[in-house]
Coordinates of C-alpha atoms in Angstrom, one line a residue:
M27 CA 39.3 -45.3 32.3
A28 CA 36.0 -46.3 30.7
I29 CA 34.1 -43.7 32.8
N30 CA 36.5 -40.9 31.6
R31 CA 36.0 -41.9 28.0
K32 CA 32.3 -41.8 28.5
K33 CA 32.5 -38.3 29.9
V34 CA 34.7 -37.2 27.1
F35 CA 32.2 -38.7 24.5
I36 CA 29.2 -37.0 26.2
S37 CA 31.0 -33.6 26.3
L38 CA 32.1 -33.9 22.7
L39 CA 28.5 -34.9 21.7
M40 CA 27.0 -31.9 23.6
F41 CA 29.6 -29.6 21.9
L42 CA 28.7 -30.9 18.4
L43 CA 25.0 -30.5 19.1
G44 CA 25.4 -27.0 20.3
F45 CA 27.6 -26.1 17.3
L46 CA 25.1 -27.6 14.9
N47 CA 22.2 -25.8 16.6
S48 CA 23.9 -22.4 16.5
N49 CA 24.7 -23.0 12.8
I50 CA 21.0 -23.8 12.1
I51 CA 19.9 -20.7 13.9
A52 CA 22.4 -18.5 12.1
Q53 CA 21.4 -19.9 8.7
S54 CA 17.7 -19.3 9.5
I55 CA 18.3 -15.5 9.8
E56 CA 18.6 -13.6 6.5
K57 CA 20.4 -10.3 6.8
K58 CA 19.9 -7.4 4.5
S59 CA 21.4 -3.9 4.4
I60 CA 19.3 -1.2 2.9
I61 CA 20.5 2.3 1.9
F62 CA 18.0 5.0 1.2
N63 CA 17.3 8.7 2.0
S64 CA 16.0 10.2 5.2
L65 CA 13.1 12.7 5.0
E66 CA 15.8 15.3 5.1
E67 CA 17.4 13.9 2.0
E68 CA 20.5 12.5 3.8
P69 CA 21.7 8.9 2.9
V70 CA 21.0 6.5 5.8
R71 CA 21.3 2.7 6.2
V72 CA 19.1 0.2 8.1
N73 CA 19.9 -3.4 8.7
I74 CA 17.1 -5.9 8.4
E75 CA 17.1 -9.4 9.9
L76 CA 14.5 -11.9 8.7
D77 CA 14.2 -14.6 11.3
Y78 CA 12.6 -17.7 9.8
V79 CA 12.7 -19.7 13.0
G80 CA 11.8 -17.0 15.5
D81 CA 9.1 -15.7 13.1
K82 CA 10.1 -12.1 13.4
I83 CA 11.6 -9.2 11.5
K84 CA 14.2 -6.9 13.2
I85 CA 14.8 -3.5 11.6
I86 CA 17.9 -1.8 13.1
F87 CA 19.0 1.8 12.5
N88 CA 21.2 2.0 15.6
P89 CA 21.2 0.2 19.0
S90 CA 18.6 2.6 20.4
Q91 CA 16.4 2.8 17.2
T92 CA 15.2 -0.7 16.5
I93 CA 11.8 -2.1 15.4
C94 CA 11.0 -5.7 16.0
I95 CA 7.9 -7.2 14.4
D96 CA 6.4 -10.6 15.4
G97 CA 4.4 -13.0 13.3
F98 CA 6.7 -13.1 10.2
R99 CA 6.3 -16.1 8.0
G100 CA 8.4 -15.1 5.0
L101 CA 8.5 -12.2 2.6
A102 CA 5.6 -12.0 0.1
E103 CA 7.6 -9.9 -2.3
D104 CA 11.0 -8.2 -2.5
I105 CA 11.8 -5.3 -0.1
K106 CA 11.2 -2.1 -2.0
I107 CA 12.2 1.6 -1.6
I108 CA 9.5 4.0 -2.7
S109 CA 10.1 7.7 -3.3
K110 CA 13.8 7.0 -2.3
K111 CA 12.7 7.5 1.4
F112 CA 10.3 4.7 2.4
V113 CA 11.3 1.1 2.9
T114 CA 8.4 -1.2 2.2
L115 CA 8.2 -4.8 3.6
T116 CA 5.2 -7.0 2.6
Y117 CA 5.3 -10.3 4.5
K118 CA 3.3 -13.4 5.0
M119 CA 1.5 -14.2 8.3
R120 CA 0.3 -17.5 9.8
A121 CA -3.2 -18.3 8.6
G122 CA -5.6 -21.3 8.5
S123 CA -6.2 -23.7 5.7
G124 CA -7.4 -22.0 2.5
V125 CA -6.5 -18.6 3.9
K126 CA -3.7 -16.1 3.0
V127 CA -2.8 -13.1 5.0
R128 CA -0.2 -10.4 4.2
R129 CA 0.9 -7.3 6.0
T130 CA 2.7 -4.3 4.6
V131 CA 4.9 -2.1 6.8
L132 CA 6.5 1.2 5.6
I133 CA 9.4 2.6 7.6
C134 CA 11.3 5.9 7.3
V135 CA 14.1 7.8 9.0
S136 CA 13.9 11.4 10.1
K137 CA 16.4 13.4 12.2
G138 CA 18.1 10.3 13.5
Y139 CA 14.8 8.5 14.4
L140 CA 13.3 5.4 12.9
Y141 CA 9.5 5.5 12.2
R142 CA 6.9 2.8 11.4
T143 CA 5.0 5.1 9.1
L144 CA 2.4 2.6 8.0
D145 CA 1.3 -0.9 9.2
I146 CA -1.8 -2.5 7.7
G147 CA -3.2 -5.7 6.3
S148 CA -2.6 -5.6 2.6
L149 CA -4.0 -8.9 1.5
D150 CA -6.6 -11.3 2.9
S151 CA -7.9 -14.1 0.8
Y152 CA -9.8 -17.3 1.5
E153 CA -11.4 -20.2 -0.3
F154 CA -13.8 -22.6 1.3
K155 CA -15.3 -25.5 -0.5
N156 CA -16.3 -27.7 2.4
T157 CA -18.0 -27.4 5.8
Y158 CA -18.3 -29.6 8.8
D159 CA -21.9 -30.4 7.6
K160 CA -21.7 -33.7 5.6
E161 CA -25.2 -33.1 4.1
T162 CA -24.2 -29.7 2.9
D163 CA -21.0 -31.0 1.5
S164 CA -22.7 -33.9 -0.3
R165 CA -25.1 -31.5 -2.0
N166 CA -22.2 -29.3 -3.2
L167 CA -23.9 -26.2 -2.0
Y168 CA -21.0 -24.5 -0.1
D169 CA -18.4 -22.8 -2.2
E170 CA -17.2 -19.3 -1.2
S171 CA -14.1 -17.3 -2.0
G172 CA -13.0 -13.8 -1.2
I173 CA -10.0 -11.5 -1.6
Y174 CA -9.1 -8.1 -0.3
K175 CA -5.9 -6.5 -1.7
I176 CA -4.2 -3.1 -1.5
S177 CA -1.5 -2.1 -4.1
F178 CA 0.6 1.0 -3.4
I179 CA 1.7 3.7 -5.8
N180 CA 4.8 5.8 -5.2
P181 CA 4.3 8.8 -2.8
K182 CA 4.4 12.2 -4.5
N183 CA 6.1 15.2 -3.0
T184 CA 4.0 18.3 -2.4
K185 CA 5.1 22.0 -2.3
N186 CA 5.1 21.8 1.5
N187 CA 7.6 18.9 1.5
E188 CA 4.9 16.5 2.5
Y189 CA 3.9 13.2 0.7
L190 CA 0.8 11.8 -0.9
L191 CA 0.5 8.0 -1.1
E192 CA -2.0 6.4 -3.3
A193 CA -3.2 2.9 -3.4
T194 CA -5.8 0.8 -5.2
Q195 CA -8.2 -1.1 -2.9
Y196 CA -9.8 -4.2 -4.4
E197 CA -12.3 -6.6 -3.0
K198 CA -14.2 -9.5 -4.5
I199 CA -16.5 -12.0 -2.8
K200 CA -18.1 -14.9 -4.6
S201 CA -20.5 -17.3 -2.8
K202 CA -22.5 -20.2 -4.1
H203 CA -24.1 -20.7 -0.7
D204 CA -25.2 -17.0 -0.4
P205 CA -25.2 -15.1 -3.7
S206 CA -26.4 -11.9 -2.0
K207 CA -22.8 -11.5 -0.7
N208 CA -21.4 -11.5 -4.2
H209 CA -19.7 -8.2 -5.2
E210 CA -16.5 -6.8 -6.8
T211 CA -15.2 -3.3 -6.0
L212 CA -12.1 -1.3 -7.0
D213 CA -11.3 2.2 -5.8
T214 CA -8.4 4.5 -5.1
L215 CA -7.2 5.5 -1.6
R216 CA -5.3 8.6 -0.8
F217 CA -3.0 8.7 2.2
N218 CA -1.8 12.1 3.5
F219 CA 1.3 12.4 5.5
D220 CA 1.3 13.6 9.1
N221 CA 4.7 15.4 9.4
K222 CA 4.6 15.5 13.2
N223 CA 4.0 11.8 13.8
K224 CA 5.7 10.7 10.5
V225 CA 2.8 8.5 9.5
F226 CA 0.4 8.1 6.6
Y227 CA -3.3 8.5 7.3
T228 CA -6.6 8.8 5.4
E229 CA -8.3 11.1 8.0
Y230 CA -8.2 12.4 11.6
R231 CA -10.6 11.1 14.2
S232 CA -11.6 12.9 17.4
L233 CA -11.8 10.6 20.4
K234 CA -14.2 11.3 23.2
G235 CA -15.2 9.1 26.1
N236 CA -13.9 5.7 27.2
Y237 CA -11.7 3.6 25.0
I238 CA -9.8 0.4 25.5
F239 CA -6.3 0.1 24.0
A240 CA -4.6 -3.3 24.3
G241 CA -6.7 -4.2 27.3
K242 CA -6.1 -0.8 29.1
Q243 CA -8.9 1.7 29.5
R244 CA -8.3 5.4 28.7
V245 CA -10.5 8.5 28.7
F246 CA -10.3 11.1 25.9
M247 CA -11.7 14.6 25.7
G248 CA -11.9 15.1 22.0
E249 CA -8.2 14.8 21.0
K250 CA -7.6 14.2 17.3
Y251 CA -5.4 11.3 16.0
P252 CA -4.5 10.1 12.5
I253 CA -6.4 7.0 11.3
I254 CA -6.4 4.8 8.2
K255 CA -9.9 3.8 7.2
L256 CA -10.2 0.8 4.8
I257 CA -13.2 -1.2 3.6
N258 CA -13.2 -3.7 6.4
D259 CA -10.5 -2.4 8.8
E260 CA -9.6 0.7 10.7
Y261 CA -6.2 1.6 12.1
L262 CA -5.4 4.3 14.7
F263 CA -2.0 5.8 15.5
I264 CA -1.6 7.0 19.1
D265 CA 1.4 7.4 21.4
K266 CA 3.8 6.1 18.6
I267 CA 1.9 2.8 18.3
W268 CA -0.5 1.5 15.5
Y269 CA -3.7 0.0 16.7
S270 CA -6.5 -1.9 14.8
K271 CA -10.2 -1.6 15.6
V272 CA -11.6 -4.8 17.2
R273 CA -15.0 -3.4 17.9
E274 CA -16.5 -0.1 18.9
N275 CA -14.1 1.8 21.1
N276 CA -11.9 -1.3 21.5
F277 CA -8.5 -1.4 19.8
A278 CA -5.7 -4.0 19.7
E279 CA -2.0 -3.3 19.0
V280 CA -1.0 -4.0 15.4
S281 CA 2.1 -6.2 14.8
P282 CA 3.1 -6.3 18.5
A283 CA 6.7 -6.0 19.3
C284 CA 8.8 -9.1 19.7
N285 CA 9.1 -10.7 23.1

């Protein structure tokens, strides 16, 4: 009799733990439904799931048209719709002490397909006041901060039913340790729209020779691809995937898909 009661108690405890765990997981996922226009001016809806435990964003247009982005650590600002057609998500990413990193993703819908039309680092800031060198710290010689930030302006329609996206690009570095690095710049970027690939870009780049994409080597014969060139970063769109430049002819996938 005592053994049966013990089994019942264990079963009940396991059920309660499973129930509580499922509730915690459910509460950690914030769901949003966004209505906007497709590029063909038709109203469409996407469902966005913000997973605060799994560190991912899932953007669902239909079961076969889903984008899942890893590395999500919370929204940096409210989800926006610009030009009535582009959903903008700016989110936080994991970073070290004294460092802030933000990414911005734009999505759109065209002819029943979901597109990641832009995916770039939109903020990178840091502040370091100490080093691992006790003598340097004691003399108060090391104090450096820096910020890089992109702020977007609404796209404008052109006569050819394309879009122009503008953004301000700001960078400031202040270093007590190395004053030669000090500078502050502000300029305007212009992104054109590639209507075939449904992505924004700053220029086209011809690839020729050997390149490595996500660890795989490929050979190109001068084919042109849209790129986004920023002060410190470069992004390339090829075969429906955004890549960031790691070093010469070597690119890593941007915002890799969820496992």
